[in-house]
PDB file of C-alpha atoms in Angstrom:
ATOM      1  CA  UNK A 407      -8.896 -14.249  -2.546  1.00 52.00           C
ATOM      2  CA  UNK A 408      -9.104 -10.772  -1.143  1.00 66.00           C
ATOM      3  CA  UNK A 409     -10.910  -9.607   1.984  1.00 92.00           C
ATOM      4  CA  UNK A 410     -12.069  -6.540   0.065  1.00 95.00           C
ATOM      5  CA  UNK A 411     -14.255  -7.219  -2.961  1.00 95.00           C
ATOM      6  CA  UNK A 412     -15.129  -4.681  -5.616  1.00 96.00           C
ATOM      7  CA  UNK A 413     -17.780  -4.903  -8.339  1.00 96.00           C
ATOM      8  CA  UNK A 414     -17.902  -4.416 -11.206  1.00 97.00           C
ATOM      9  CA  UNK A 415     -14.270  -4.938 -12.134  1.00 95.00           C
ATOM     10  CA  UNK A 416     -14.785  -3.075 -15.404  1.00 96.00           C
ATOM     11  CA  UNK A 417     -17.358  -0.426 -16.259  1.00 95.00           C
ATOM     12  CA  UNK A 418     -17.869   1.607 -19.407  1.00 95.00           C
ATOM     13  CA  UNK A 419     -20.367   4.418 -19.142  1.00 93.00           C
ATOM     14  CA  UNK A 420     -21.526   7.398 -21.112  1.00 91.00           C
ATOM     15  CA  UNK A 421     -21.302  10.895 -19.762  1.00 89.00           C
ATOM     16  CA  UNK A 422     -25.037  11.044 -19.088  1.00 88.00           C
ATOM     17  CA  UNK A 423     -25.308   7.659 -17.388  1.00 89.00           C
ATOM     18  CA  UNK A 424     -25.767   6.919 -13.714  1.00 94.00           C
ATOM     19  CA  UNK A 425     -23.873   3.953 -12.357  1.00 95.00           C
ATOM     20  CA  UNK A 426     -22.487   2.741  -9.053  1.00 97.00           C
ATOM     21  CA  UNK A 427     -19.352   0.993  -7.857  1.00 98.00           C
ATOM     22  CA  UNK A 428     -19.722  -1.401  -4.963  1.00 98.00           C
ATOM     23  CA  UNK A 429     -17.238  -2.465  -2.325  1.00 97.00           C
ATOM     24  CA  UNK A 430     -17.623  -5.084   0.378  1.00 97.00           C
ATOM     25  CA  UNK A 431     -15.114  -5.972   3.071  1.00 96.00           C
ATOM     26  CA  UNK A 432     -15.014  -9.222   5.031  1.00 94.00           C
ATOM     27  CA  UNK A 433     -12.277  -8.253   7.471  1.00 92.00           C
ATOM     28  CA  UNK A 434     -14.322  -6.884  10.347  1.00 90.00           C
ATOM     29  CA  UNK A 435     -13.015  -3.390   9.725  1.00 89.00           C
ATOM     30  CA  UNK A 436     -14.884  -0.203  10.540  1.00 86.00           C
ATOM     31  CA  UNK A 437     -13.240   2.297   8.208  1.00 88.00           C
ATOM     32  CA  UNK A 438     -13.514   2.308   4.418  1.00 91.00           C
ATOM     33  CA  UNK A 439     -11.938   4.388   1.676  1.00 92.00           C
ATOM     34  CA  UNK A 440     -12.196   5.255  -1.993  1.00 95.00           C
ATOM     35  CA  UNK A 441      -8.966   5.989  -3.859  1.00 94.00           C
ATOM     36  CA  UNK A 442      -8.558   7.041  -7.476  1.00 95.00           C
ATOM     37  CA  UNK A 443      -5.581   5.917  -9.537  1.00 94.00           C
ATOM     38  CA  UNK A 444      -5.047   7.682 -12.852  1.00 91.00           C
ATOM     39  CA  UNK A 445      -2.229   7.118 -15.289  1.00 83.00           C
ATOM     40  CA  UNK A 446       0.954   8.947 -14.319  1.00 73.00           C
ATOM     41  CA  UNK A 447      -0.508  10.309 -11.086  1.00 79.00           C
ATOM     42  CA  UNK A 448      -0.063   9.206  -7.477  1.00 80.00           C
ATOM     43  CA  UNK A 449      -2.982   7.513  -5.827  1.00 87.00           C
ATOM     44  CA  UNK A 450      -5.496  10.079  -4.659  1.00 88.00           C
ATOM     45  CA  UNK A 451      -7.680   9.643  -1.605  1.00 89.00           C
ATOM     46  CA  UNK A 452     -11.280  10.552  -2.408  1.00 93.00           C
ATOM     47  CA  UNK A 453     -13.390   9.695   0.623  1.00 92.00           C
ATOM     48  CA  UNK A 454     -13.002   8.139   4.056  1.00 89.00           C
ATOM     49  CA  UNK A 455     -15.768   6.630   6.157  1.00 90.00           C
ATOM     50  CA  UNK A 456     -15.131   5.756   9.776  1.00 83.00           C
ATOM     51  CA  UNK A 457     -17.880   4.001  11.730  1.00 79.00           C
ATOM     52  CA  UNK A 458     -20.176   4.708   8.760  1.00 78.00           C
ATOM     53  CA  UNK A 459     -19.654   8.441   9.028  1.00 79.00           C
ATOM     54  CA  UNK A 460     -17.862  10.352   6.299  1.00 80.00           C
ATOM     55  CA  UNK A 461     -14.768  11.840   7.891  1.00 76.00           C
ATOM     56  CA  UNK A 462     -12.884  13.031   4.840  1.00 75.00           C
ATOM     57  CA  UNK A 463     -13.812  14.367   1.426  1.00 76.00           C
ATOM     58  CA  UNK A 464     -10.759  15.506  -0.462  1.00 76.00           C
ATOM     59  CA  UNK A 465     -12.347  18.140  -2.705  1.00 84.00           C
ATOM     60  CA  UNK A 466     -14.021  15.530  -4.866  1.00 91.00           C
ATOM     61  CA  UNK A 467     -16.541  16.846  -7.451  1.00 93.00           C
ATOM     62  CA  UNK A 468     -20.192  16.285  -6.601  1.00 93.00           C
ATOM     63  CA  UNK A 469     -20.609  13.989  -9.603  1.00 94.00           C
ATOM     64  CA  UNK A 470     -19.027  11.395  -7.293  1.00 96.00           C
ATOM     65  CA  UNK A 471     -21.332  10.533  -4.406  1.00 94.00           C
ATOM     66  CA  UNK A 472     -20.273   7.996  -1.769  1.00 94.00           C
ATOM     67  CA  UNK A 473     -22.590   5.970   0.404  1.00 95.00           C
ATOM     68  CA  UNK A 474     -21.737   3.769   3.388  1.00 94.00           C
ATOM     69  CA  UNK A 475     -24.888   1.966   4.608  1.00 94.00           C
ATOM     70  CA  UNK A 476     -22.956  -0.172   7.100  1.00 93.00           C
ATOM     71  CA  UNK A 477     -19.384  -0.930   8.086  1.00 90.00           C
ATOM     72  CA  UNK A 478     -19.054  -3.714   5.519  1.00 94.00           C
ATOM     73  CA  UNK A 479     -20.321  -1.926   2.416  1.00 96.00           C
ATOM     74  CA  UNK A 480     -19.267   1.166   0.533  1.00 96.00           C
ATOM     75  CA  UNK A 481     -20.675   2.535  -2.715  1.00 97.00           C
ATOM     76  CA  UNK A 482     -19.520   5.191  -5.126  1.00 97.00           C
ATOM     77  CA  UNK A 483     -22.422   6.602  -7.130  1.00 97.00           C
ATOM     78  CA  UNK A 484     -21.410   8.081 -10.460  1.00 96.00           C
ATOM     79  CA  UNK A 485     -23.403  10.665 -12.407  1.00 94.00           C
ATOM     80  CA  UNK A 486     -22.590  12.943 -15.331  1.00 93.00           C
ATOM     81  CA  UNK A 487     -18.937  11.965 -15.404  1.00 94.00           C
ATOM     82  CA  UNK A 488     -16.305  13.361 -17.717  1.00 94.00           C
ATOM     83  CA  UNK A 489     -13.784  11.419 -19.828  1.00 93.00           C
ATOM     84  CA  UNK A 490     -11.012  12.587 -17.494  1.00 92.00           C
ATOM     85  CA  UNK A 491     -12.719  10.626 -14.714  1.00 95.00           C
ATOM     86  CA  UNK A 492     -11.633   7.422 -16.431  1.00 95.00           C
ATOM     87  CA  UNK A 493      -9.362   5.675 -13.960  1.00 96.00           C
ATOM     88  CA  UNK A 494      -8.942   2.752 -11.612  1.00 96.00           C
ATOM     89  CA  UNK A 495     -11.034   3.207  -8.475  1.00 97.00           C
ATOM     90  CA  UNK A 496      -9.691   1.351  -5.478  1.00 96.00           C
ATOM     91  CA  UNK A 497     -11.682   0.581  -2.379  1.00 96.00           C
ATOM     92  CA  UNK A 498      -9.890  -0.117   0.886  1.00 93.00           C
ATOM     93  CA  UNK A 499     -10.655  -0.826   4.498  1.00 91.00           C
ATOM     94  CA  UNK A 500      -8.969  -0.813   7.891  1.00 87.00           C
ATOM     95  CA  UNK A 501      -9.691  -0.718  11.548  1.00 80.00           C
ATOM     96  CA  UNK A 502     -10.584   2.747  12.750  1.00 71.00           C
ATOM     97  CA  UNK A 503      -7.381   4.705  12.996  1.00 63.00           C
ATOM     98  CA  UNK A 504      -5.450   4.089  16.155  1.00 56.00           C
ATOM     99  CA  UNK A 505      -7.112   0.768  16.805  1.00 48.00           C
ATOM    100  CA  UNK A 506      -5.375  -2.507  16.122  1.00 49.00           C
ATOM    101  CA  UNK A 507      -3.606  -3.938  13.094  1.00 51.00           C
ATOM    102  CA  UNK A 508      -0.979  -1.236  13.055  1.00 51.00           C
ATOM    103  CA  UNK A 509      -3.182   1.083  11.089  1.00 70.00           C
ATOM    104  CA  UNK A 510      -2.787  -1.015   7.970  1.00 82.00           C
ATOM    105  CA  UNK A 511      -5.112  -0.379   5.047  1.00 87.00           C
ATOM    106  CA  UNK A 512      -6.152  -3.291   2.839  1.00 90.00           C
ATOM    107  CA  UNK A 513      -7.201  -2.788  -0.758  1.00 93.00           C
ATOM    108  CA  UNK A 514      -9.600  -4.417  -3.176  1.00 94.00           C
ATOM    109  CA  UNK A 515      -8.721  -5.313  -6.751  1.00 92.00           C
ATOM    110  CA  UNK A 516     -10.150  -2.106  -8.145  1.00 94.00           C
ATOM    111  CA  UNK A 517     -12.833  -1.135 -10.614  1.00 96.00           C
ATOM    112  CA  UNK A 518     -11.700   0.063 -14.019  1.00 95.00           C
ATOM    113  CA  UNK A 519     -13.922   2.923 -15.142  1.00 96.00           C
ATOM    114  CA  UNK A 520     -13.999   4.230 -18.695  1.00 95.00           C
ATOM    115  CA  UNK A 521     -16.149   7.247 -19.473  1.00 95.00           C
ATOM    116  CA  UNK A 522     -17.006   7.669 -23.140  1.00 93.00           C
TER     117      UNK A 522
ATOM    118  CA  UNK B 329       2.198  18.471   4.560  1.00 69.00           C
ATOM    119  CA  UNK B 330       3.552  14.979   4.410  1.00 79.00           C
ATOM    120  CA  UNK B 331       5.132  13.904   1.133  1.00 89.00           C
ATOM    121  CA  UNK B 332       6.615  10.638  -0.095  1.00 94.00           C
ATOM    122  CA  UNK B 333       9.251  10.533  -2.822  1.00 96.00           C
ATOM    123  CA  UNK B 334      10.341   7.539  -4.848  1.00 96.00           C
ATOM    124  CA  UNK B 335      13.229   8.664  -7.004  1.00 96.00           C
ATOM    125  CA  UNK B 336      13.450   5.547  -9.168  1.00 96.00           C
ATOM    126  CA  UNK B 337      10.605   5.357 -11.717  1.00 95.00           C
ATOM    127  CA  UNK B 338      11.919   2.006 -12.970  1.00 97.00           C
ATOM    128  CA  UNK B 339      14.305  -0.662 -11.730  1.00 97.00           C
ATOM    129  CA  UNK B 340      15.330  -4.050 -13.043  1.00 97.00           C
ATOM    130  CA  UNK B 341      16.924  -7.064 -11.412  1.00 98.00           C
ATOM    131  CA  UNK B 342      18.041 -10.506 -12.487  1.00 98.00           C
ATOM    132  CA  UNK B 343      16.140 -13.444 -11.074  1.00 97.00           C
ATOM    133  CA  UNK B 344      17.691 -14.629  -7.785  1.00 97.00           C
ATOM    134  CA  UNK B 345      19.551 -11.352  -7.308  1.00 97.00           C
ATOM    135  CA  UNK B 346      18.906  -8.596  -4.753  1.00 98.00           C
ATOM    136  CA  UNK B 347      17.421  -5.191  -5.474  1.00 98.00           C
ATOM    137  CA  UNK B 348      16.806  -2.144  -3.300  1.00 98.00           C
ATOM    138  CA  UNK B 349      14.029   0.364  -3.923  1.00 98.00           C
ATOM    139  CA  UNK B 350      14.404   3.840  -2.447  1.00 98.00           C
ATOM    140  CA  UNK B 351      11.873   5.967  -0.621  1.00 98.00           C
ATOM    141  CA  UNK B 352      12.183   9.216   1.287  1.00 97.00           C
ATOM    142  CA  UNK B 353       9.456  11.090   3.082  1.00 96.00           C
ATOM    143  CA  UNK B 354       8.885  14.381   4.771  1.00 94.00           C
ATOM    144  CA  UNK B 355       7.014  14.822   8.032  1.00 90.00           C
ATOM    145  CA  UNK B 356       7.192  16.821  11.206  1.00 88.00           C
ATOM    146  CA  UNK B 357       5.655  13.992  13.221  1.00 84.00           C
ATOM    147  CA  UNK B 358       7.752  11.764  15.442  1.00 84.00           C
ATOM    148  CA  UNK B 359       5.418   8.776  15.365  1.00 84.00           C
ATOM    149  CA  UNK B 360       3.947   7.394  12.164  1.00 87.00           C
ATOM    150  CA  UNK B 361       3.658   4.298   9.992  1.00 89.00           C
ATOM    151  CA  UNK B 362       5.427   3.463   6.754  1.00 93.00           C
ATOM    152  CA  UNK B 363       4.392   0.845   4.237  1.00 95.00           C
ATOM    153  CA  UNK B 364       5.497  -0.771   1.024  1.00 97.00           C
ATOM    154  CA  UNK B 365       2.692  -1.935  -1.247  1.00 96.00           C
ATOM    155  CA  UNK B 366       3.040  -4.035  -4.387  1.00 96.00           C
ATOM    156  CA  UNK B 367       0.711  -3.597  -7.354  1.00 94.00           C
ATOM    157  CA  UNK B 368       1.057  -6.395  -9.924  1.00 93.00           C
ATOM    158  CA  UNK B 369      -0.615  -6.262 -13.350  1.00 88.00           C
ATOM    159  CA  UNK B 370      -3.867  -7.402 -11.697  1.00 84.00           C
ATOM    160  CA  UNK B 371      -3.800  -3.913 -10.100  1.00 85.00           C
ATOM    161  CA  UNK B 372      -4.657  -5.080  -6.600  1.00 87.00           C
ATOM    162  CA  UNK B 373      -2.618  -3.185  -4.013  1.00 91.00           C
ATOM    163  CA  UNK B 374      -0.950  -5.786  -1.809  1.00 93.00           C
ATOM    164  CA  UNK B 375       0.765  -4.962   1.467  1.00 93.00           C
ATOM    165  CA  UNK B 376       4.384  -6.091   1.409  1.00 96.00           C
ATOM    166  CA  UNK B 377       5.772  -4.795   4.676  1.00 95.00           C
ATOM    167  CA  UNK B 378       5.015  -2.304   7.428  1.00 93.00           C
ATOM    168  CA  UNK B 379       7.237  -0.298   9.790  1.00 93.00           C
ATOM    169  CA  UNK B 380       6.226   1.604  12.901  1.00 89.00           C
ATOM    170  CA  UNK B 381       8.411   4.677  13.334  1.00 89.00           C
ATOM    171  CA  UNK B 382       8.816   4.133  17.083  1.00 87.00           C
ATOM    172  CA  UNK B 383      10.450   0.764  16.445  1.00 88.00           C
ATOM    173  CA  UNK B 384      14.173   0.937  15.800  1.00 86.00           C
ATOM    174  CA  UNK B 385      14.368  -2.594  14.469  1.00 92.00           C
ATOM    175  CA  UNK B 386      13.942  -2.893  10.725  1.00 95.00           C
ATOM    176  CA  UNK B 387      10.907  -4.902   9.632  1.00 94.00           C
ATOM    177  CA  UNK B 388      11.378  -8.116   7.670  1.00 95.00           C
ATOM    178  CA  UNK B 389       8.931 -10.395   5.874  1.00 94.00           C
ATOM    179  CA  UNK B 390      10.619 -13.422   4.335  1.00 95.00           C
ATOM    180  CA  UNK B 391      12.599 -12.121   1.330  1.00 97.00           C
ATOM    181  CA  UNK B 392      11.535  -8.531   1.948  1.00 97.00           C
ATOM    182  CA  UNK B 393      13.243  -6.221   4.405  1.00 97.00           C
ATOM    183  CA  UNK B 394      13.488  -2.522   4.968  1.00 97.00           C
ATOM    184  CA  UNK B 395      16.255  -0.144   5.904  1.00 97.00           C
ATOM    185  CA  UNK B 396      14.531   2.468   8.036  1.00 97.00           C
ATOM    186  CA  UNK B 397      16.645   5.528   8.747  1.00 96.00           C
ATOM    187  CA  UNK B 398      14.422   7.807  10.822  1.00 95.00           C
ATOM    188  CA  UNK B 399      16.790  10.754  11.074  1.00 94.00           C
ATOM    189  CA  UNK B 400      17.345  10.716   7.336  1.00 96.00           C
ATOM    190  CA  UNK B 401      13.624  10.067   6.691  1.00 96.00           C
ATOM    191  CA  UNK B 402      14.532   7.190   4.453  1.00 97.00           C
ATOM    192  CA  UNK B 403      12.663   3.896   4.067  1.00 97.00           C
ATOM    193  CA  UNK B 404      14.154   1.600   1.423  1.00 98.00           C
ATOM    194  CA  UNK B 405      12.893  -1.851   0.487  1.00 98.00           C
ATOM    195  CA  UNK B 406      15.295  -4.720  -0.170  1.00 98.00           C
ATOM    196  CA  UNK B 407      14.076  -7.734  -2.108  1.00 98.00           C
ATOM    197  CA  UNK B 408      16.387 -10.725  -1.824  1.00 98.00           C
ATOM    198  CA  UNK B 409      16.434 -13.737  -4.150  1.00 97.00           C
ATOM    199  CA  UNK B 410      14.161 -11.919  -6.609  1.00 98.00           C
ATOM    200  CA  UNK B 411      11.497 -13.997  -8.302  1.00 97.00           C
ATOM    201  CA  UNK B 412       9.578 -13.450 -11.513  1.00 97.00           C
ATOM    202  CA  UNK B 413       6.439 -12.948  -9.456  1.00 95.00           C
ATOM    203  CA  UNK B 414       8.018  -9.933  -7.777  1.00 97.00           C
ATOM    204  CA  UNK B 415       7.631  -7.937 -10.984  1.00 97.00           C
ATOM    205  CA  UNK B 416       5.185  -5.144 -10.190  1.00 97.00           C
ATOM    206  CA  UNK B 417       4.808  -1.501  -9.286  1.00 96.00           C
ATOM    207  CA  UNK B 418       5.990  -0.837  -5.757  1.00 97.00           C
ATOM    208  CA  UNK B 419       4.565   2.036  -3.764  1.00 96.00           C
ATOM    209  CA  UNK B 420       5.968   3.514  -0.601  1.00 97.00           C
ATOM    210  CA  UNK B 421       3.323   5.010   1.682  1.00 94.00           C
ATOM    211  CA  UNK B 422       3.120   7.041   4.873  1.00 91.00           C
ATOM    212  CA  UNK B 423       0.351   7.256   7.398  1.00 87.00           C
ATOM    213  CA  UNK B 424       0.064   9.745  10.231  1.00 78.00           C
ATOM    214  CA  UNK B 425      -0.312   8.485  13.781  1.00 66.00           C
ATOM    215  CA  UNK B 426      -3.474   8.576  15.799  1.00 61.00           C
ATOM    216  CA  UNK B 427      -5.538  11.641  15.160  1.00 57.00           C
ATOM    217  CA  UNK B 428      -5.345  13.896  12.158  1.00 54.00           C
ATOM    218  CA  UNK B 429      -5.930  12.840   8.595  1.00 59.00           C
ATOM    219  CA  UNK B 430      -6.884   9.298   7.748  1.00 64.00           C
ATOM    220  CA  UNK B 431      -4.912   9.707   4.572  1.00 71.00           C
ATOM    221  CA  UNK B 432      -2.367   7.173   3.358  1.00 82.00           C
ATOM    222  CA  UNK B 433       0.121   9.253   1.361  1.00 87.00           C
ATOM    223  CA  UNK B 434       1.689   7.396  -1.540  1.00 91.00           C
ATOM    224  CA  UNK B 435       4.797   7.956  -3.601  1.00 93.00           C
ATOM    225  CA  UNK B 436       4.566   7.786  -7.381  1.00 92.00           C
ATOM    226  CA  UNK B 437       5.827   4.236  -7.487  1.00 94.00           C
ATOM    227  CA  UNK B 438       8.753   2.249  -8.870  1.00 97.00           C
ATOM    228  CA  UNK B 439       8.203  -0.252 -11.652  1.00 96.00           C
ATOM    229  CA  UNK B 440      10.270  -3.362 -10.969  1.00 98.00           C
ATOM    230  CA  UNK B 441      11.156  -5.710 -13.808  1.00 97.00           C
ATOM    231  CA  UNK B 442      12.602  -9.139 -13.010  1.00 97.00           C
ATOM    232  CA  UNK B 443      14.670 -10.645 -15.810  1.00 96.00           C
ATOM    233  CA  UNK B 444      14.929 -14.444 -16.116  1.00 95.00           C
TER     234      UNK B 444
END
């Protein structure tokens, strides 16, 4: 069992759909992340939230919209996606950088997204 | 910018034997964190081992150990007594110290096959 839970595990959506990915962490962390993992590419950091405030946005298109309502939950709202957005989306959490746990980031099991 | 290089796209090892996965990185920082993550077919990213750059002693976790050569910017992972369950993608990752980017920089990964 993982301390970081992602739902849904698999999602198929059309290019005009609106859907959301959900992440919940049970580790008492206060920083959360979205990573994208595409075939044959290194993992790419998308967004970072620290103490519920977005602290990094790595040039992610606006069709991806993150939301962090509290330190335990993180959403990724998806709208008007393209087929090239099909990938594994990994959520992760950690203590705020510099605080405890050796700065280790813990990952969820990922959400497989297919855009058709 | 920090980069992480894994020069071995694929490796194989016989069950019960030892294998070493290579990783080099580039940074101008003197203090940082290095990680090895394992990603089995389930796709969850699992922390294998962590090394703080200020510690000279190499980290060990049961059958997993690292050879950390700070001057050479090398961080290899040794898996002893390999088991079938060790088969996975292995990612080397770097994280900057306090302050600066929250980013965890990953290498492209090494696919490890364990032969019975």
